[in-house]
Amino acid sequence: MNNTKRARYETRASILKALAHPTRLFMIEQLSKKSHCVLELTEMVGLDVSTVSKHLSILKNSGLVNVEKKGKQVFYSLRMRCALNFLDCVEAVLREQAQDRMDAIQ
Amino acid sequence: MNNTKRARYETRASILKALAHPTRLFMIEQLSKKSHCVLELTEMVGLDVSTVSKHLSILKNSGLVNVEKKGKQVFYSLRMRCALNFLDCVEAVLREQAQDRMDAIQ
DNA sequence: TGCATAATTGGCAAAATAACCAAATAAGAT
DNA sequence: ATCTTATTTGGTTATTTTGCCAATTATGCA
């Protein structure tokens, strides 16, 4: 792989990386249902506000979520609904893994 | 989030993590076209064999690829074709980002 | 049996990531 | 203008990840 090609894959990987963290995955799911401000998400996640804010910043930079400021609060929502397809595939992988383990003990 | 829930999201995130690296992303694409042995992939990727082998081990453990031993060689292939849907969404995100930048300068 | 090839594993150093706390910024309310 | 609330940013530490080299394992061949 030359440098140009590697850069191309790095860009794409960075979007996947944004999703590849339990907290961010959870937040993406919540944001797919309705938009939330930082404190609401902080409450749901159960980590420090600053940590949650940084996670949201990663999601924002990836282009996966929308940001809207309303007075003192900042509301995040899911921009790319197709990200939810990822999760369907992840579930499919888990089902396959479970089947493999079943096969292994028979 | 309680511990059970967090564990649930960690499992799912680990599958996404397997995809979220430029080298592994590239290999998944190659393996979607045809199966390859480790040395072939090493050639294409341009990193040390041991590095490529470790990346492949991550993909294998995620359940995304199949492994088949043939004589001295080990062939990897894409198991979960749905992983390619991920990449379609990634492309969609990139198109949106490009559009945003266009809008910004107008 | 010994040799060559293919792949994996262990160990180490450098880089990236994630968590917290403290401090700074932004905006509405008194 | 000051105070309070919401969010972000800077800094530190601990952990994880990635890459290479060297050594080991596995398989087929002479």
Coordinates of C-alpha atoms in Angstrom, one line a residue, chain A residues 4-93:
Chain A
T4 CA -2.1 7.8 -0.9
K5 CA -3.9 4.5 -0.5
R6 CA -3.0 4.3 3.1
A7 CA -4.4 7.8 3.8
R8 CA -7.6 6.7 2.0
Y9 CA -8.1 3.8 4.4
E10 CA -7.1 5.9 7.4
T11 CA -10.0 8.3 6.6
R12 CA -12.4 5.4 6.4
A13 CA -11.1 3.7 9.5
S14 CA -11.5 6.9 11.5
I15 CA -15.2 6.8 10.9
L16 CA -15.4 3.2 12.0
K17 CA -13.2 4.1 15.0
A18 CA -15.8 6.6 16.1
L19 CA -18.3 3.9 16.4
A20 CA -16.0 1.3 17.9
H21 CA -16.3 2.2 21.6
P22 CA -19.0 0.9 24.0
T23 CA -19.9 4.3 25.3
R24 CA -20.2 5.9 21.8
L25 CA -22.1 2.9 20.5
F26 CA -24.6 3.3 23.3
M27 CA -24.9 7.0 22.7
I28 CA -25.5 6.4 18.9
E29 CA -28.3 4.1 19.8
Q30 CA -29.9 6.6 22.1
L31 CA -29.5 9.4 19.6
S32 CA -31.2 7.3 17.0
K33 CA -34.3 7.4 19.1
K34 CA -34.3 11.1 20.0
S35 CA -31.8 14.0 20.3
H36 CA -30.2 14.6 23.7
C37 CA -28.2 17.3 25.4
V38 CA -24.8 16.5 27.0
L39 CA -26.1 16.3 30.5
E40 CA -28.9 13.8 29.6
L41 CA -26.3 11.6 27.9
T42 CA -23.9 11.9 30.9
E43 CA -26.7 10.8 33.2
M44 CA -27.4 7.8 31.0
V45 CA -23.8 6.8 30.5
G46 CA -22.6 7.3 34.0
L47 CA -19.2 8.8 33.3
D48 CA -17.8 12.2 34.0
V49 CA -19.3 15.1 31.9
S50 CA -15.9 15.9 30.4
T51 CA -15.5 12.3 29.2
V52 CA -18.9 12.3 27.6
S53 CA -18.2 15.6 25.9
K54 CA -15.0 14.3 24.4
H55 CA -16.8 11.2 23.1
L56 CA -19.4 13.4 21.5
S57 CA -16.7 15.5 20.0
I58 CA -15.3 12.4 18.3
L59 CA -18.8 11.4 17.0
K60 CA -19.3 15.0 15.7
N61 CA -15.9 15.0 13.9
S62 CA -16.7 11.7 12.3
G63 CA -19.7 13.2 10.7
L64 CA -22.1 10.7 12.2
V65 CA -24.1 13.1 14.4
N66 CA -25.6 16.5 14.1
V67 CA -25.1 19.3 16.7
E68 CA -27.5 22.0 17.5
K69 CA -27.1 24.7 20.2
K70 CA -30.2 25.7 22.1
G71 CA -29.5 28.4 24.7
K72 CA -27.1 27.0 27.2
Q73 CA -27.5 23.4 26.0
V74 CA -26.0 21.5 23.1
F75 CA -28.2 18.9 21.5
Y76 CA -26.8 15.9 19.6
S77 CA -28.7 13.7 17.2
L78 CA -28.0 10.9 14.8
R79 CA -27.2 12.2 11.3
M80 CA -26.3 9.0 9.5
R81 CA -29.1 6.6 10.0
C82 CA -27.2 4.0 7.9
A83 CA -24.9 3.6 10.9
L84 CA -27.7 1.5 12.4
N85 CA -27.1 -1.0 9.6
F86 CA -23.7 -1.6 11.1
L87 CA -25.3 -2.7 14.3
D88 CA -27.5 -5.2 12.5
C89 CA -24.4 -6.8 11.0
V90 CA -22.8 -6.9 14.4
E91 CA -25.8 -8.7 15.7
A92 CA -25.5 -11.2 12.8
V93 CA -21.9 -11.8 13.7

